[in-house]
Amino acid sequence: MLLSTTLLRKLAELAHRALEILMRLLGIPFSLAGGILGGGGGAAPAHDDESLEALEARAKRAEAALSQFESKLRPDGELVAARRRNAHVAWRWAAGSLLARETLPVPAGLPRTVKPWLRGLDYASLQKLAAAQAEDVMRHISGERLIDGLPAVADLPPVSVVYPKPADDEDESAPRISYGAQR
């Protein structure tokens, strides 16, 4: 996603403000220690307390602005739709790789965090991913609730998956997956 220069400028300004606040908050214990060691009567000057309150108020305003900004960037409905799509693409890739008995190319449209994770899944993990429900895959990828035995989404090192050979009596042209009850 491309960000406009105005958006980038606002993000940089928020980051700068947050850094200023952090630096001032980190400096408070040192000003207190300086006062105790003979620098100013043992307590921080009154204006430091006022500036701390002002900094906290600015931090709250900045946090509210950032939250509002993020909600404008991608409404919840769009975020859920994007997560569902990513989960479906990841599931389809895992199931397709198992059916083809070879690791398929990772789809280009997935987020950068998901691609190395998929490349790092072994055969057992691919089976777990392909056997999971769509909602569970979505929650796993978002980090909300992990699927037992499936590694969390992370920058995993790529693995060479060893797929089992077909059984001697297995018809290679027959489908390896069935949908619904057979009649």
PDB file of N, CA, C and O in Angstrom, residues 8 39 47 64 66 76 81 93 95 97-98 100 110 119-120 126 132 138 141 157 161-162 167 175:
ATOM      1  N   LEU A   8       2.558  10.212   5.578  1.00  0.00           N
ATOM      2  CA  LEU A   8       3.901   9.950   6.095  1.00  0.00           C
ATOM      3  C   LEU A   8       4.355  11.063   7.025  1.00  0.00           C
ATOM      4  O   LEU A   8       4.970  10.810   8.058  1.00  0.00           O
ATOM      5  N   GLY A  39      21.811  18.702  43.973  1.00  0.00           N
ATOM      6  CA  GLY A  39      21.589  19.619  42.878  1.00  0.00           C
ATOM      7  C   GLY A  39      20.439  20.578  43.090  1.00  0.00           C
ATOM      8  O   GLY A  39      20.438  21.669  42.572  1.00  0.00           O
ATOM      9  N   HIS A  47       7.821  23.001  37.872  1.00  0.00           N
ATOM     10  CA  HIS A  47       7.488  23.033  36.448  1.00  0.00           C
ATOM     11  C   HIS A  47       7.645  21.669  35.796  1.00  0.00           C
ATOM     12  O   HIS A  47       7.025  21.388  34.794  1.00  0.00           O
ATOM     13  N   ALA A  64      -4.989   9.040  20.773  1.00  0.00           N
ATOM     14  CA  ALA A  64      -6.350   9.127  20.220  1.00  0.00           C
ATOM     15  C   ALA A  64      -6.301   9.473  18.734  1.00  0.00           C
ATOM     16  O   ALA A  64      -7.040   8.896  17.935  1.00  0.00           O
ATOM     17  N   LEU A  66      -3.831   8.845  16.659  1.00  0.00           N
ATOM     18  CA  LEU A  66      -3.300   7.693  15.936  1.00  0.00           C
ATOM     19  C   LEU A  66      -4.382   6.628  15.774  1.00  0.00           C
ATOM     20  O   LEU A  66      -4.533   6.041  14.703  1.00  0.00           O
ATOM     21  N   ASP A  76     -12.868  -1.638  10.120  1.00  0.00           N
ATOM     22  CA  ASP A  76     -12.874  -3.009  10.640  1.00  0.00           C
ATOM     23  C   ASP A  76     -13.369  -4.020   9.612  1.00  0.00           C
ATOM     24  O   ASP A  76     -12.826  -5.104   9.494  1.00  0.00           O
ATOM     25  N   ALA A  81     -12.153  -8.583   6.196  1.00  0.00           N
ATOM     26  CA  ALA A  81     -12.195  -9.144   4.840  1.00  0.00           C
ATOM     27  C   ALA A  81     -10.786  -9.484   4.345  1.00  0.00           C
ATOM     28  O   ALA A  81     -10.570 -10.533   3.737  1.00  0.00           O
ATOM     29  N   TRP A  93      -3.206 -22.597  -0.585  1.00  0.00           N
ATOM     30  CA  TRP A  93      -1.820 -22.910  -0.957  1.00  0.00           C
ATOM     31  C   TRP A  93      -1.376 -24.203  -0.283  1.00  0.00           C
ATOM     32  O   TRP A  93      -0.778 -25.069  -0.925  1.00  0.00           O
ATOM     33  N   ALA A  95      -3.283 -26.692   0.957  1.00  0.00           N
ATOM     34  CA  ALA A  95      -4.037 -27.823   0.406  1.00  0.00           C
ATOM     35  C   ALA A  95      -3.554 -28.153  -1.001  1.00  0.00           C
ATOM     36  O   ALA A  95      -3.390 -29.330  -1.357  1.00  0.00           O
ATOM     37  N   SER A  97      -0.572 -27.607  -2.278  1.00  0.00           N
ATOM     38  CA  SER A  97       0.761 -28.223  -2.202  1.00  0.00           C
ATOM     39  C   SER A  97       0.655 -29.691  -1.801  1.00  0.00           C
ATOM     40  O   SER A  97       1.353 -30.544  -2.346  1.00  0.00           O
ATOM     41  N   LEU A  98      -0.238 -29.990  -0.858  1.00  0.00           N
ATOM     42  CA  LEU A  98      -0.426 -31.384  -0.443  1.00  0.00           C
ATOM     43  C   LEU A  98      -0.995 -32.222  -1.583  1.00  0.00           C
ATOM     44  O   LEU A  98      -0.567 -33.361  -1.803  1.00  0.00           O
ATOM     45  N   ALA A 100      -0.746 -31.639  -4.818  1.00  0.00           N
ATOM     46  CA  ALA A 100       0.230 -31.744  -5.896  1.00  0.00           C
ATOM     47  C   ALA A 100       1.464 -32.548  -5.480  1.00  0.00           C
ATOM     48  O   ALA A 100       2.282 -32.913  -6.323  1.00  0.00           O
ATOM     49  N   LEU A 110       0.015 -12.201  -0.666  1.00  0.00           N
ATOM     50  CA  LEU A 110      -0.009 -12.334   0.790  1.00  0.00           C
ATOM     51  C   LEU A 110       0.894 -11.297   1.459  1.00  0.00           C
ATOM     52  O   LEU A 110       1.870 -10.838   0.861  1.00  0.00           O
ATOM     53  N   ARG A 119       6.633 -20.654   3.747  1.00  0.00           N
ATOM     54  CA  ARG A 119       7.818 -21.347   3.207  1.00  0.00           C
ATOM     55  C   ARG A 119       8.528 -22.188   4.267  1.00  0.00           C
ATOM     56  O   ARG A 119       9.271 -23.100   3.940  1.00  0.00           O
ATOM     57  N   GLY A 120       8.295 -21.872   5.544  1.00  0.00           N
ATOM     58  CA  GLY A 120       8.949 -22.583   6.631  1.00  0.00           C
ATOM     59  C   GLY A 120       8.133 -23.710   7.239  1.00  0.00           C
ATOM     60  O   GLY A 120       8.570 -24.342   8.199  1.00  0.00           O
ATOM     61  N   LEU A 126       1.780 -28.356   7.185  1.00  0.00           N
ATOM     62  CA  LEU A 126       0.896 -28.152   6.028  1.00  0.00           C
ATOM     63  C   LEU A 126      -0.404 -28.931   6.198  1.00  0.00           C
ATOM     64  O   LEU A 126      -1.484 -28.430   5.876  1.00  0.00           O
ATOM     65  N   ALA A 132      -7.505 -27.307   9.003  1.00  0.00           N
ATOM     66  CA  ALA A 132      -8.140 -26.329   9.895  1.00  0.00           C
ATOM     67  C   ALA A 132      -9.329 -25.639   9.225  1.00  0.00           C
ATOM     68  O   ALA A 132      -9.412 -25.555   8.001  1.00  0.00           O
ATOM     69  N   MET A 138      -7.664 -17.898  10.060  1.00  0.00           N
ATOM     70  CA  MET A 138      -7.656 -16.434  10.147  1.00  0.00           C
ATOM     71  C   MET A 138      -7.146 -15.990  11.521  1.00  0.00           C
ATOM     72  O   MET A 138      -6.307 -15.098  11.622  1.00  0.00           O
ATOM     73  N   ILE A 141      -3.290 -16.709  11.827  1.00  0.00           N
ATOM     74  CA  ILE A 141      -2.451 -15.763  11.086  1.00  0.00           C
ATOM     75  C   ILE A 141      -2.419 -14.406  11.778  1.00  0.00           C
ATOM     76  O   ILE A 141      -1.374 -13.763  11.842  1.00  0.00           O
ATOM     77  N   PRO A 157      12.768 -20.051   8.677  1.00  0.00           N
ATOM     78  CA  PRO A 157      13.679 -20.399   7.577  1.00  0.00           C
ATOM     79  C   PRO A 157      12.968 -21.363   6.627  1.00  0.00           C
ATOM     80  O   PRO A 157      12.199 -22.217   7.066  1.00  0.00           O
ATOM     81  N   VAL A 161      10.152 -29.545   1.891  1.00  0.00           N
ATOM     82  CA  VAL A 161       9.129 -30.472   2.365  1.00  0.00           C
ATOM     83  C   VAL A 161       9.277 -31.795   1.637  1.00  0.00           C
ATOM     84  O   VAL A 161       9.430 -31.832   0.414  1.00  0.00           O
ATOM     85  N   VAL A 162       9.235 -32.874   2.405  1.00  0.00           N
ATOM     86  CA  VAL A 162       9.281 -34.212   1.839  1.00  0.00           C
ATOM     87  C   VAL A 162       7.850 -34.725   1.805  1.00  0.00           C
ATOM     88  O   VAL A 162       7.221 -34.925   2.844  1.00  0.00           O
ATOM     89  N   ALA A 167       0.833 -44.482  -2.882  1.00  0.00           N
ATOM     90  CA  ALA A 167       0.827 -45.926  -2.661  1.00  0.00           C
ATOM     91  C   ALA A 167       0.848 -46.623  -4.015  1.00  0.00           C
ATOM     92  O   ALA A 167       0.396 -46.080  -5.019  1.00  0.00           O
ATOM     93  N   PRO A 175      -8.890 -38.261  -7.913  1.00  0.00           N
ATOM     94  CA  PRO A 175      -8.761 -37.143  -6.968  1.00  0.00           C
ATOM     95  C   PRO A 175      -8.330 -37.652  -5.592  1.00  0.00           C
ATOM     96  O   PRO A 175      -8.730 -38.734  -5.178  1.00  0.00           O
TER      97      PRO A 175
END
